[in-house]
PDB file of C-alpha atoms and ligand atoms in Angstrom:
ATOM      1  CA  UNK A   1      -1.199 -31.423  -0.431  1.00  0.00           C
ATOM      2  CA  UNK A   2      -1.527 -28.734   2.811  1.00  0.00           C
ATOM      3  CA  UNK A   3       0.775 -26.019   3.673  1.00  0.00           C
ATOM      4  CA  UNK A   4       0.540 -25.492   7.458  1.00  0.00           C
ATOM      5  CA  UNK A   5       2.219 -22.459   9.004  1.00  0.00           C
ATOM      6  CA  UNK A   6       2.653 -22.413  13.179  1.00  0.00           C
ATOM      7  CA  UNK A   7       3.645 -19.591  15.045  1.00  0.00           C
ATOM      8  CA  UNK A   8       5.538 -17.993  12.483  1.00  0.00           C
ATOM      9  CA  UNK A   9       7.307 -14.542  13.811  1.00  0.00           C
ATOM     10  CA  UNK A  10       9.947 -12.257  12.360  1.00  0.00           C
ATOM     11  CA  UNK A  11      11.244  -8.687  13.648  1.00  0.00           C
ATOM     12  CA  UNK A  12      13.333  -7.048  11.502  1.00  0.00           C
ATOM     13  CA  UNK A  13      16.656  -5.357  12.889  1.00  0.00           C
ATOM     14  CA  UNK A  14      15.017  -2.136  12.850  1.00  0.00           C
ATOM     15  CA  UNK A  15      12.737  -3.354  15.095  1.00  0.00           C
ATOM     16  CA  UNK A  16       9.409  -3.522  12.870  1.00  0.00           C
ATOM     17  CA  UNK A  17       7.687  -6.883  13.935  1.00  0.00           C
ATOM     18  CA  UNK A  18       6.818  -7.973  10.725  1.00  0.00           C
ATOM     19  CA  UNK A  19       4.988 -11.401  11.628  1.00  0.00           C
ATOM     20  CA  UNK A  20       3.595 -11.717  15.190  1.00  0.00           C
ATOM     21  CA  UNK A  21       2.553 -15.358  15.864  1.00  0.00           C
ATOM     22  CA  UNK A  22       1.023 -16.179  12.364  1.00  0.00           C
ATOM     23  CA  UNK A  23      -0.691 -19.645  12.252  1.00  0.00           C
ATOM     24  CA  UNK A  24      -2.372 -20.564   8.942  1.00  0.00           C
ATOM     25  CA  UNK A  25      -3.733 -23.699   7.116  1.00  0.00           C
ATOM     26  CA  UNK A  26      -3.583 -23.303   3.542  1.00  0.00           C
ATOM     27  CA  UNK A  27      -4.798 -26.213   1.656  1.00  0.00           C
ATOM     28  CA  UNK A  28      -5.316 -27.237  -2.175  1.00  0.00           C
ATOM     29  CA  UNK A  29      -6.336 -24.547  -4.526  1.00  0.00           C
ATOM     30  CA  UNK A  30      -6.262 -21.105  -4.642  1.00  0.00           C
ATOM     31  CA  UNK A  31      -5.541 -19.118  -1.371  1.00  0.00           C
ATOM     32  CA  UNK A  32      -5.901 -15.521  -1.002  1.00  0.00           C
ATOM     33  CA  UNK A  33      -3.582 -13.672   1.542  1.00  0.00           C
ATOM     34  CA  UNK A  34      -5.189  -9.916   1.890  1.00  0.00           C
ATOM     35  CA  UNK A  35      -3.820  -7.252   3.862  1.00  0.00           C
ATOM     36  CA  UNK A  36      -2.927  -3.752   3.501  1.00  0.00           C
ATOM     37  CA  UNK A  37       0.619  -2.667   2.879  1.00  0.00           C
ATOM     38  CA  UNK A  38       3.009  -3.214   5.502  1.00  0.00           C
ATOM     39  CA  UNK A  39       0.608  -6.143   6.556  1.00  0.00           C
ATOM     40  CA  UNK A  40       3.384  -8.409   6.222  1.00  0.00           C
ATOM     41  CA  UNK A  41       2.447 -10.014   3.219  1.00  0.00           C
ATOM     42  CA  UNK A  42       5.803 -10.361   1.418  1.00  0.00           C
ATOM     43  CA  UNK A  43       7.716 -11.375   4.633  1.00  0.00           C
ATOM     44  CA  UNK A  44       5.542 -14.405   4.826  1.00  0.00           C
ATOM     45  CA  UNK A  45       5.752 -15.027   1.174  1.00  0.00           C
ATOM     46  CA  UNK A  46       9.602 -14.711   1.225  1.00  0.00           C
ATOM     47  CA  UNK A  47       9.861 -16.959   4.287  1.00  0.00           C
ATOM     48  CA  UNK A  48       7.278 -19.758   2.951  1.00  0.00           C
ATOM     49  CA  UNK A  49       9.436 -19.453  -0.460  1.00  0.00           C
ATOM     50  CA  UNK A  50      12.691 -20.089   1.500  1.00  0.00           C
ATOM     51  CA  UNK A  51      14.555 -16.762   0.971  1.00  0.00           C
ATOM     52  CA  UNK A  52      14.640 -15.644   4.235  1.00  0.00           C
ATOM     53  CA  UNK A  53      14.375 -17.320   7.735  1.00  0.00           C
ATOM     54  CA  UNK A  54      11.991 -16.417  10.874  1.00  0.00           C
ATOM     55  CA  UNK A  55      12.639 -15.817  14.110  1.00  0.00           C
ATOM     56  CA  UNK A  56      10.423 -18.831  15.280  1.00  0.00           C
ATOM     57  CA  UNK A  57       7.740 -20.769  14.091  1.00  0.00           C
ATOM     58  CA  UNK A  58       7.513 -23.732  11.888  1.00  0.00           C
ATOM     59  CA  UNK A  59       6.055 -24.297   7.877  1.00  0.00           C
ATOM     60  CA  UNK A  60       5.326 -27.738   6.441  1.00  0.00           C
ATOM     61  CA  UNK A  61       4.476 -28.598   2.870  1.00  0.00           C
ATOM     62  CA  UNK A  62       2.611 -32.026   3.867  1.00  0.00           C
ATOM     63  CA  UNK A  63       5.272 -33.416   5.936  1.00  0.00           C
ATOM     64  CA  UNK A  64       8.634 -31.747   4.166  1.00  0.00           C
ATOM     65  CA  UNK A  65       9.950 -29.151   6.927  1.00  0.00           C
ATOM     66  CA  UNK A  66      10.042 -26.059   4.743  1.00  0.00           C
ATOM     67  CA  UNK A  67      12.501 -24.061   6.828  1.00  0.00           C
ATOM     68  CA  UNK A  68      14.666 -27.199   7.112  1.00  0.00           C
ATOM     69  CA  UNK A  69      14.643 -29.166   3.907  1.00  0.00           C
ATOM     70  CA  UNK A  70      15.131 -25.814   1.401  1.00  0.00           C
ATOM     71  CA  UNK A  71      16.476 -27.655  -1.483  1.00  0.00           C
ATOM     72  CA  UNK A  72      13.278 -29.872  -1.745  1.00  0.00           C
ATOM     73  CA  UNK A  73      10.971 -26.900  -1.295  1.00  0.00           C
ATOM     74  CA  UNK A  74      12.908 -25.320  -4.229  1.00  0.00           C
ATOM     75  CA  UNK A  75      12.387 -27.902  -6.472  1.00  0.00           C
ATOM     76  CA  UNK A  76       8.397 -28.047  -5.794  1.00  0.00           C
ATOM     77  CA  UNK A  77       8.166 -24.145  -5.923  1.00  0.00           C
ATOM     78  CA  UNK A  78       6.866 -21.906  -8.417  1.00  0.00           C
ATOM     79  CA  UNK A  79       7.369 -18.210  -7.431  1.00  0.00           C
ATOM     80  CA  UNK A  80       6.224 -14.864  -8.899  1.00  0.00           C
ATOM     81  CA  UNK A  81       7.830 -12.273  -6.700  1.00  0.00           C
ATOM     82  CA  UNK A  82       6.792  -8.774  -6.194  1.00  0.00           C
ATOM     83  CA  UNK A  83       9.056  -7.112  -8.103  1.00  0.00           C
ATOM     84  CA  UNK A  84      11.238  -9.520 -10.461  1.00  0.00           C
ATOM     85  CA  UNK A  85      14.058  -8.131 -12.767  1.00  0.00           C
ATOM     86  CA  UNK A  86      13.706  -9.353 -16.354  1.00  0.00           C
ATOM     87  CA  UNK A  87      16.996  -9.129 -18.545  1.00  0.00           C
ATOM     88  CA  UNK A  88      15.522  -6.495 -21.117  1.00  0.00           C
ATOM     89  CA  UNK A  89      17.286  -7.618 -24.122  1.00  0.00           C
ATOM     90  CA  UNK A  90      16.836 -11.421 -23.571  1.00  0.00           C
ATOM     91  CA  UNK A  91      13.563 -12.913 -25.076  1.00  0.00           C
ATOM     92  CA  UNK A  92      10.926 -15.009 -23.613  1.00  0.00           C
ATOM     93  CA  UNK A  93      11.623 -17.827 -25.153  1.00  0.00           C
ATOM     94  CA  UNK A  94      15.265 -18.168 -24.411  1.00  0.00           C
ATOM     95  CA  UNK A  95      14.834 -17.020 -20.827  1.00  0.00           C
ATOM     96  CA  UNK A  96      12.308 -19.887 -20.298  1.00  0.00           C
ATOM     97  CA  UNK A  97      14.608 -22.453 -21.673  1.00  0.00           C
ATOM     98  CA  UNK A  98      17.396 -21.121 -19.315  1.00  0.00           C
ATOM     99  CA  UNK A  99      15.129 -21.462 -16.367  1.00  0.00           C
ATOM    100  CA  UNK A 100      14.021 -24.868 -17.310  1.00  0.00           C
ATOM    101  CA  UNK A 101      17.431 -25.762 -17.669  1.00  0.00           C
ATOM    102  CA  UNK A 102      18.204 -24.667 -14.380  1.00  0.00           C
ATOM    103  CA  UNK A 103      15.159 -26.411 -12.787  1.00  0.00           C
ATOM    104  CA  UNK A 104      16.866 -29.415 -14.174  1.00  0.00           C
ATOM    105  CA  UNK A 105      14.949 -30.197 -17.377  1.00  0.00           C
ATOM    106  CA  UNK A 106      17.458 -32.054 -19.226  1.00  0.00           C
ATOM    107  CA  UNK A 107      16.829 -32.762 -22.641  1.00  0.00           C
ATOM    108  CA  UNK A 108      16.900 -29.876 -25.285  1.00  0.00           C
ATOM    109  CA  UNK A 109      13.771 -31.189 -27.053  1.00  0.00           C
ATOM    110  CA  UNK A 110      11.461 -31.961 -23.749  1.00  0.00           C
ATOM    111  CA  UNK A 111      12.550 -28.413 -22.985  1.00  0.00           C
ATOM    112  CA  UNK A 112      11.284 -26.825 -26.286  1.00  0.00           C
ATOM    113  CA  UNK A 113       8.152 -28.578 -25.734  1.00  0.00           C
ATOM    114  CA  UNK A 114       8.140 -27.385 -22.402  1.00  0.00           C
ATOM    115  CA  UNK A 115       8.406 -23.957 -23.483  1.00  0.00           C
ATOM    116  CA  UNK A 116       6.032 -23.628 -26.383  1.00  0.00           C
ATOM    117  CA  UNK A 117       3.784 -25.015 -24.272  1.00  0.00           C
ATOM    118  CA  UNK A 118       4.042 -22.536 -21.429  1.00  0.00           C
ATOM    119  CA  UNK A 119       4.406 -19.522 -23.981  1.00  0.00           C
ATOM    120  CA  UNK A 120       0.891 -20.555 -25.648  1.00  0.00           C
ATOM    121  CA  UNK A 121      -0.723 -21.050 -22.274  1.00  0.00           C
ATOM    122  CA  UNK A 122       0.050 -17.546 -21.131  1.00  0.00           C
ATOM    123  CA  UNK A 123      -0.644 -16.331 -24.786  1.00  0.00           C
ATOM    124  CA  UNK A 124       3.188 -14.935 -25.364  1.00  0.00           C
ATOM    125  CA  UNK A 125       3.958 -17.208 -28.278  1.00  0.00           C
ATOM    126  CA  UNK A 126       3.636 -14.638 -30.806  1.00  0.00           C
ATOM    127  CA  UNK A 127       6.074 -12.273 -28.597  1.00  0.00           C
ATOM    128  CA  UNK A 128       8.425 -15.047 -27.966  1.00  0.00           C
ATOM    129  CA  UNK A 129      11.274 -13.397 -29.727  1.00  0.00           C
ATOM    130  CA  UNK A 130      10.805 -10.046 -28.494  1.00  0.00           C
ATOM    131  CA  UNK A 131      12.880  -8.594 -25.717  1.00  0.00           C
ATOM    132  CA  UNK A 132      11.581  -8.686 -22.135  1.00  0.00           C
ATOM    133  CA  UNK A 133      12.208  -4.982 -21.815  1.00  0.00           C
ATOM    134  CA  UNK A 134       9.501  -4.313 -24.441  1.00  0.00           C
ATOM    135  CA  UNK A 135       6.679  -6.192 -22.527  1.00  0.00           C
ATOM    136  CA  UNK A 136       3.874  -4.158 -20.938  1.00  0.00           C
ATOM    137  CA  UNK A 137       2.951  -4.647 -17.473  1.00  0.00           C
ATOM    138  CA  UNK A 138       0.440  -7.545 -18.162  1.00  0.00           C
ATOM    139  CA  UNK A 139       2.759  -9.445 -20.397  1.00  0.00           C
ATOM    140  CA  UNK A 140       5.344  -9.102 -17.927  1.00  0.00           C
ATOM    141  CA  UNK A 141       3.035 -10.798 -15.447  1.00  0.00           C
ATOM    142  CA  UNK A 142       2.057 -13.306 -17.863  1.00  0.00           C
ATOM    143  CA  UNK A 143       5.772 -14.049 -18.143  1.00  0.00           C
ATOM    144  CA  UNK A 144       6.178 -14.032 -14.760  1.00  0.00           C
ATOM    145  CA  UNK A 145       3.528 -16.958 -14.245  1.00  0.00           C
ATOM    146  CA  UNK A 146       5.080 -19.138 -17.325  1.00  0.00           C
ATOM    147  CA  UNK A 147       8.650 -18.880 -15.327  1.00  0.00           C
ATOM    148  CA  UNK A 148       6.563 -19.840 -11.959  1.00  0.00           C
ATOM    149  CA  UNK A 149       5.041 -22.793 -13.608  1.00  0.00           C
ATOM    150  CA  UNK A 150       8.211 -24.353 -15.297  1.00  0.00           C
ATOM    151  CA  UNK A 151       9.006 -27.830 -13.393  1.00  0.00           C
ATOM    152  CA  UNK A 152       5.132 -28.368 -12.607  1.00  0.00           C
ATOM    153  CA  UNK A 153       5.251 -26.839  -8.912  1.00  0.00           C
ATOM    154  CA  UNK A 154       3.084 -28.088  -6.309  1.00  0.00           C
ATOM    155  CA  UNK A 155       3.387 -25.038  -4.688  1.00  0.00           C
ATOM    156  CA  UNK A 156       2.838 -21.572  -6.302  1.00  0.00           C
ATOM    157  CA  UNK A 157       3.135 -18.286  -4.498  1.00  0.00           C
ATOM    158  CA  UNK A 158       2.143 -14.933  -6.416  1.00  0.00           C
ATOM    159  CA  UNK A 159       2.764 -11.673  -4.530  1.00  0.00           C
ATOM    160  CA  UNK A 160       0.744  -8.751  -5.518  1.00  0.00           C
ATOM    161  CA  UNK A 161       0.580  -9.997  -9.266  1.00  0.00           C
ATOM    162  CA  UNK A 162      -2.442  -7.649 -10.546  1.00  0.00           C
ATOM    163  CA  UNK A 163      -0.723  -4.181  -8.753  1.00  0.00           C
ATOM    164  CA  UNK A 164      -0.408  -2.091 -11.803  1.00  0.00           C
ATOM    165  CA  UNK A 165      -2.326  -3.951 -14.547  1.00  0.00           C
ATOM    166  CA  UNK A 166      -5.327  -2.495 -16.425  1.00  0.00           C
ATOM    167  CA  UNK A 167      -8.767  -3.879 -16.026  1.00  0.00           C
ATOM    168  CA  UNK A 168      -7.917  -6.170 -19.479  1.00  0.00           C
ATOM    169  CA  UNK A 169      -4.766  -7.035 -18.579  1.00  0.00           C
ATOM    170  CA  UNK A 170      -6.118  -8.071 -14.880  1.00  0.00           C
ATOM    171  CA  UNK A 171      -8.890  -9.961 -16.520  1.00  0.00           C
ATOM    172  CA  UNK A 172      -6.494 -12.120 -18.625  1.00  0.00           C
ATOM    173  CA  UNK A 173      -4.104 -12.729 -15.777  1.00  0.00           C
ATOM    174  CA  UNK A 174      -7.164 -13.789 -13.452  1.00  0.00           C
ATOM    175  CA  UNK A 175      -8.074 -16.246 -16.341  1.00  0.00           C
ATOM    176  CA  UNK A 176      -4.517 -17.643 -16.528  1.00  0.00           C
ATOM    177  CA  UNK A 177      -4.404 -18.213 -12.422  1.00  0.00           C
ATOM    178  CA  UNK A 178      -7.618 -19.908 -12.491  1.00  0.00           C
ATOM    179  CA  UNK A 179      -6.410 -22.407 -15.065  1.00  0.00           C
ATOM    180  CA  UNK A 180      -3.487 -23.646 -12.675  1.00  0.00           C
ATOM    181  CA  UNK A 181      -4.388 -27.337 -11.662  1.00  0.00           C
ATOM    182  CA  UNK A 182      -6.320 -28.350  -8.671  1.00  0.00           C
ATOM    183  CA  UNK A 183      -3.617 -30.168  -7.100  1.00  0.00           C
ATOM    184  CA  UNK A 184      -1.659 -27.421  -6.260  1.00  0.00           C
ATOM    185  CA  UNK A 185      -1.536 -25.028  -3.599  1.00  0.00           C
ATOM    186  CA  UNK A 186      -1.579 -21.456  -4.926  1.00  0.00           C
ATOM    187  CA  UNK A 187      -0.785 -18.526  -2.687  1.00  0.00           C
ATOM    188  CA  UNK A 188      -2.177 -15.318  -3.737  1.00  0.00           C
ATOM    189  CA  UNK A 189      -0.689 -12.491  -1.638  1.00  0.00           C
ATOM    190  CA  UNK A 190      -2.673  -9.099  -2.528  1.00  0.00           C
ATOM    191  CA  UNK A 191      -4.338  -5.853  -1.146  1.00  0.00           C
ATOM    192  CA  UNK A 192      -6.813  -5.680  -3.568  1.00  0.00           C
ATOM    193  CA  UNK A 193     -10.401  -7.448  -2.302  1.00  0.00           C
ATOM    194  CA  UNK A 194     -11.771  -8.097  -5.842  1.00  0.00           C
ATOM    195  CA  UNK A 195      -8.678 -10.525  -6.448  1.00  0.00           C
ATOM    196  CA  UNK A 196      -9.911 -12.632  -3.825  1.00  0.00           C
ATOM    197  CA  UNK A 197     -13.141 -12.139  -4.461  1.00  0.00           C
ATOM    198  CA  UNK A 198     -12.815 -13.549  -7.899  1.00  0.00           C
ATOM    199  CA  UNK A 199     -10.269 -16.552  -7.453  1.00  0.00           C
ATOM    200  CA  UNK A 200      -9.909 -17.817  -4.173  1.00  0.00           C
ATOM    201  CA  UNK A 201     -11.886 -20.604  -2.254  1.00  0.00           C
ATOM    202  CA  UNK A 202      -9.777 -20.254   0.713  1.00  0.00           C
ATOM    203  CA  UNK A 203      -8.373 -16.773   2.173  1.00  0.00           C
ATOM    204  CA  UNK A 204      -6.943 -15.158   5.280  1.00  0.00           C
ATOM    205  CA  UNK A 205      -6.723 -11.185   6.352  1.00  0.00           C
ATOM    206  CA  UNK A 206      -3.388 -10.284   7.632  1.00  0.00           C
ATOM    207  CA  UNK A 207      -2.591  -6.532   9.491  1.00  0.00           C
ATOM    208  CA  UNK A 208       0.303  -5.782  11.512  1.00  0.00           C
ATOM    209  CA  UNK A 209       1.726  -9.172  11.183  1.00  0.00           C
ATOM    210  CA  UNK A 210      -1.232 -11.157  12.617  1.00  0.00           C
ATOM    211  CA  UNK A 211      -4.056 -12.944  11.353  1.00  0.00           C
ATOM    212  CA  UNK A 212      -7.082 -11.358  11.759  1.00  0.00           C
ATOM    213  CA  UNK A 213      -9.372 -14.121   9.619  1.00  0.00           C
ATOM    214  CA  UNK A 214      -9.113 -17.082   7.655  1.00  0.00           C
ATOM    215  CA  UNK A 215     -11.664 -19.099   6.441  1.00  0.00           C
ATOM    216  CA  UNK A 216     -13.847 -19.182   3.026  1.00  0.00           C
ATOM    217  CA  UNK A 217     -14.872 -15.766   1.641  1.00  0.00           C
ATOM    218  CA  UNK A 218     -18.446 -16.643   1.426  1.00  0.00           C
ATOM    219  CA  UNK A 219     -18.456 -17.614   5.325  1.00  0.00           C
ATOM    220  CA  UNK A 220     -17.022 -14.061   5.737  1.00  0.00           C
ATOM    221  CA  UNK A 221     -19.561 -12.095   4.056  1.00  0.00           C
ATOM    222  CA  UNK A 222     -22.237 -14.519   5.730  1.00  0.00           C
ATOM    223  CA  UNK A 223     -20.995 -13.068   9.270  1.00  0.00           C
ATOM    224  CA  UNK A 224     -21.451  -9.384   8.160  1.00  0.00           C
ATOM    225  CA  UNK A 225     -24.898  -9.771   6.797  1.00  0.00           C
ATOM    226  CA  UNK A 226     -27.497  -7.476   8.567  1.00  0.00           C
ATOM    227  CA  UNK A 227     -24.741  -5.565  10.069  1.00  0.00           C
ATOM    228  CA  UNK A 228     -23.688  -3.484   7.123  1.00  0.00           C
ATOM    229  CA  UNK A 229     -25.247   0.066   6.711  1.00  0.00           C
ATOM    230  CA  UNK A 230     -24.599   3.126   4.041  1.00  0.00           C
ATOM    231  CA  UNK A 231     -25.437   6.569   4.015  1.00  0.00           C
ATOM    232  CA  UNK A 232     -24.100   9.948   1.679  1.00  0.00           C
ATOM    233  CA  UNK A 233     -23.007  12.476   3.717  1.00  0.00           C
ATOM    234  CA  UNK A 234     -21.299  15.508   3.247  1.00  0.00           C
ATOM    235  CA  UNK A 235     -17.425  15.590   3.442  1.00  0.00           C
ATOM    236  CA  UNK A 236     -17.534  17.835   6.188  1.00  0.00           C
ATOM    237  CA  UNK A 237     -19.541  15.590   8.739  1.00  0.00           C
ATOM    238  CA  UNK A 238     -17.142  12.734   8.227  1.00  0.00           C
ATOM    239  CA  UNK A 239     -15.491  13.355  11.723  1.00  0.00           C
ATOM    240  CA  UNK A 240     -18.923  13.491  13.626  1.00  0.00           C
ATOM    241  CA  UNK A 241     -19.884   9.899  12.108  1.00  0.00           C
ATOM    242  CA  UNK A 242     -16.822   8.494  13.190  1.00  0.00           C
ATOM    243  CA  UNK A 243     -17.364   9.376  16.656  1.00  0.00           C
ATOM    244  CA  UNK A 244     -20.508   7.847  16.600  1.00  0.00           C
ATOM    245  CA  UNK A 245     -20.368   4.973  14.636  1.00  0.00           C
ATOM    246  CA  UNK A 246     -18.080   2.280  13.601  1.00  0.00           C
ATOM    247  CA  UNK A 247     -17.323   3.443  10.378  1.00  0.00           C
ATOM    248  CA  UNK A 248     -15.639   0.554   7.949  1.00  0.00           C
ATOM    249  CA  UNK A 249     -14.907   2.488   4.472  1.00  0.00           C
ATOM    250  CA  UNK A 250     -15.619   5.647   2.810  1.00  0.00           C
ATOM    251  CA  UNK A 251     -16.078   6.081  -0.880  1.00  0.00           C
ATOM    252  CA  UNK A 252     -16.506   9.599  -2.841  1.00  0.00           C
ATOM    253  CA  UNK A 253     -19.304   9.606  -5.086  1.00  0.00           C
ATOM    254  CA  UNK A 254     -20.261  12.351  -7.252  1.00  0.00           C
ATOM    255  CA  UNK A 255     -18.951  14.895  -4.562  1.00  0.00           C
ATOM    256  CA  UNK A 256     -20.538  13.527  -1.587  1.00  0.00           C
ATOM    257  CA  UNK A 257     -19.273  10.839   0.631  1.00  0.00           C
ATOM    258  CA  UNK A 258     -20.278   7.502   0.622  1.00  0.00           C
ATOM    259  CA  UNK A 259     -20.120   5.970   4.091  1.00  0.00           C
ATOM    260  CA  UNK A 260     -20.331   2.318   5.256  1.00  0.00           C
ATOM    261  CA  UNK A 261     -20.706   1.286   8.859  1.00  0.00           C
ATOM    262  CA  UNK A 262     -21.172  -1.801  10.848  1.00  0.00           C
ATOM    263  CA  UNK A 263     -23.945  -2.078  13.569  1.00  0.00           C
ATOM    264  CA  UNK A 264     -25.501  -4.576  15.211  1.00  0.00           C
ATOM    265  CA  UNK A 265     -28.639  -2.799  15.315  1.00  0.00           C
ATOM    266  CA  UNK A 266     -30.428  -0.488  12.951  1.00  0.00           C
ATOM    267  CA  UNK A 267     -28.735   2.788  13.451  1.00  0.00           C
ATOM    268  CA  UNK A 268     -31.751   4.747  12.093  1.00  0.00           C
ATOM    269  CA  UNK A 269     -30.361   8.130  11.287  1.00  0.00           C
ATOM    270  CA  UNK A 270     -31.056   8.052   7.637  1.00  0.00           C
ATOM    271  CA  UNK A 271     -28.399   4.905   7.028  1.00  0.00           C
ATOM    272  CA  UNK A 272     -29.862   2.028   4.614  1.00  0.00           C
ATOM    273  CA  UNK A 273     -29.104  -1.309   5.090  1.00  0.00           C
ATOM    274  CA  UNK A 274     -27.140  -3.041   2.378  1.00  0.00           C
ATOM    275  CA  UNK A 275     -25.874  -6.507   1.547  1.00  0.00           C
ATOM    276  CA  UNK A 276     -22.427  -7.044   3.228  1.00  0.00           C
ATOM    277  CA  UNK A 277     -19.664  -7.851   0.456  1.00  0.00           C
ATOM    278  CA  UNK A 278     -15.912  -8.996   0.892  1.00  0.00           C
ATOM    279  CA  UNK A 279     -14.625  -5.418   0.657  1.00  0.00           C
ATOM    280  CA  UNK A 280     -17.030  -5.144   3.693  1.00  0.00           C
ATOM    281  CA  UNK A 281     -15.543  -8.011   5.413  1.00  0.00           C
ATOM    282  CA  UNK A 282     -12.127  -6.927   4.925  1.00  0.00           C
ATOM    283  CA  UNK A 283     -12.901  -3.431   6.007  1.00  0.00           C
ATOM    284  CA  UNK A 284     -14.821  -4.496   9.080  1.00  0.00           C
ATOM    285  CA  UNK A 285     -11.582  -6.463  10.339  1.00  0.00           C
ATOM    286  CA  UNK A 286      -8.977  -4.150   9.147  1.00  0.00           C
ATOM    287  CA  UNK A 287     -11.014  -0.965  10.608  1.00  0.00           C
ATOM    288  CA  UNK A 288     -10.365  -2.466  14.047  1.00  0.00           C
ATOM    289  CA  UNK A 289      -6.518  -2.614  13.713  1.00  0.00           C
ATOM    290  CA  UNK A 290      -5.943   0.948  11.671  1.00  0.00           C
ATOM    291  CA  UNK A 291      -7.655   3.952  10.500  1.00  0.00           C
ATOM    292  CA  UNK A 292      -9.884   2.794   7.471  1.00  0.00           C
ATOM    293  CA  UNK A 293      -9.798   6.136   6.491  1.00  0.00           C
ATOM    294  CA  UNK A 294      -6.026   6.372   5.855  1.00  0.00           C
ATOM    295  CA  UNK A 295      -5.898   3.006   4.208  1.00  0.00           C
TER     296      UNK A 295
HETATM  297  P1  LIG B 301       3.155  -5.817   2.917  1.00  0.00           P
HETATM  298  O1  LIG B 301       3.842  -7.148   1.686  1.00  0.00           O
HETATM  299  O2  LIG B 301       2.325  -6.535   3.460  1.00  0.00           O
HETATM  300  O3  LIG B 301       3.351  -4.526   2.242  1.00  0.00           O
HETATM  301  P2  LIG B 301       5.919  -6.517   4.359  1.00  0.00           P
HETATM  302  O4  LIG B 301       6.361  -7.611   4.403  1.00  0.00           O
HETATM  303  O5  LIG B 301       6.829  -5.736   3.190  1.00  0.00           O
HETATM  304  O6  LIG B 301       4.693  -6.060   3.824  1.00  0.00           O
HETATM  305  O7  LIG B 301       6.541  -5.446   5.384  1.00  0.00           O
HETATM  306  C1  LIG B 301       5.911  -5.635   6.491  1.00  0.00           C
HETATM  307  C2  LIG B 301       6.601  -4.626   7.563  1.00  0.00           C
HETATM  308  O8  LIG B 301       8.043  -5.274   7.420  1.00  0.00           O
HETATM  309  C3  LIG B 301       6.616  -3.355   6.791  1.00  0.00           C
HETATM  310  O9  LIG B 301       6.466  -2.285   8.054  1.00  0.00           O
HETATM  311  C4  LIG B 301       8.059  -3.023   6.521  1.00  0.00           C
HETATM  312  O10 LIG B 301       8.364  -1.781   6.560  1.00  0.00           O
HETATM  313  C5  LIG B 301       8.748  -3.914   7.249  1.00  0.00           C
HETATM  314  N1  LIG B 301       9.627  -4.505   6.233  1.00  0.00           N
HETATM  315  C6  LIG B 301       9.772  -5.288   5.441  1.00  0.00           C
HETATM  316  N2  LIG B 301      11.000  -5.662   4.751  1.00  0.00           N
HETATM  317  C7  LIG B 301      12.053  -5.148   5.850  1.00  0.00           C
HETATM  318  C8  LIG B 301      13.298  -5.132   5.828  1.00  0.00           C
HETATM  319  N3  LIG B 301      14.193  -5.861   4.913  1.00  0.00           N
HETATM  320  N4  LIG B 301      13.892  -4.531   6.952  1.00  0.00           N
HETATM  321  C9  LIG B 301      13.508  -3.686   7.921  1.00  0.00           C
HETATM  322  N5  LIG B 301      11.635  -3.754   7.790  1.00  0.00           N
HETATM  323  C10 LIG B 301      11.279  -4.301   6.992  1.00  0.00           C
END
């Protein structure tokens, strides 16, 4: 199973070029699509999910032409959109049964087994009779995964799934996602580097509708080793450092500004060499496109 995206472009009617000649090869397993807000992630996810058409380009799931055979794709697809509406008064059990029915699981007993299994899997069995409107953010996202898993999809798309979750909810969600079968293509779209670091064996970084990097997180990390330096400075000195160095990120730490820069050679001037991590990889690429201080 492999998803192959070639030369995908989309310009919205207001002139925004959301996808600019995107080509990606997405193998089986968990694939992280990382990019800042406005990068084009949702546009790409909705296009793969057959909900909108690009202006040009192609998408294939193995031999299947995603842009032409939409119905065949929908039968194989599990999709957790960024904002999905929940009927507040319907309970999880009834809703999942309804979705299973729509996805063609005909037999009532079969559906009951399927729904019970999914509810156990996402740890919502004991809450199955409660209205969806009473669920916390983490419970909503777990319900979202359960509905995406109905019908054993071979392609699963989750768009910004951990935004707004507290750390323990995020952990539960990570555990759940990591259990999804090996024989599935799972695309996780996120602006949170930790999501990709924790879960994904392959990744891409996109920004302003373009692919800046694709590969394995470890390859990205290896490529920045020996190039990342940090220094704690006073906030007022930031502009001076931005003029002199390639600043990739800043963090406020105990009232001082912790600066990370990328440099081929030792910059001296009190900078300390540090091991590069995936956040450095991300900011290294992004900072060459947009101002790293404003994202
Ligand atoms: P992301 O999911 O990475 O935040 P989006 O795909 O939502 O990015 O958006 C990419 C760009 O396209 C943004 O500049 C956004 O404002 C714009 N955009 C998204 N949807 C529409 C739309 N329906 N009409 C016009 N512009 C849009």
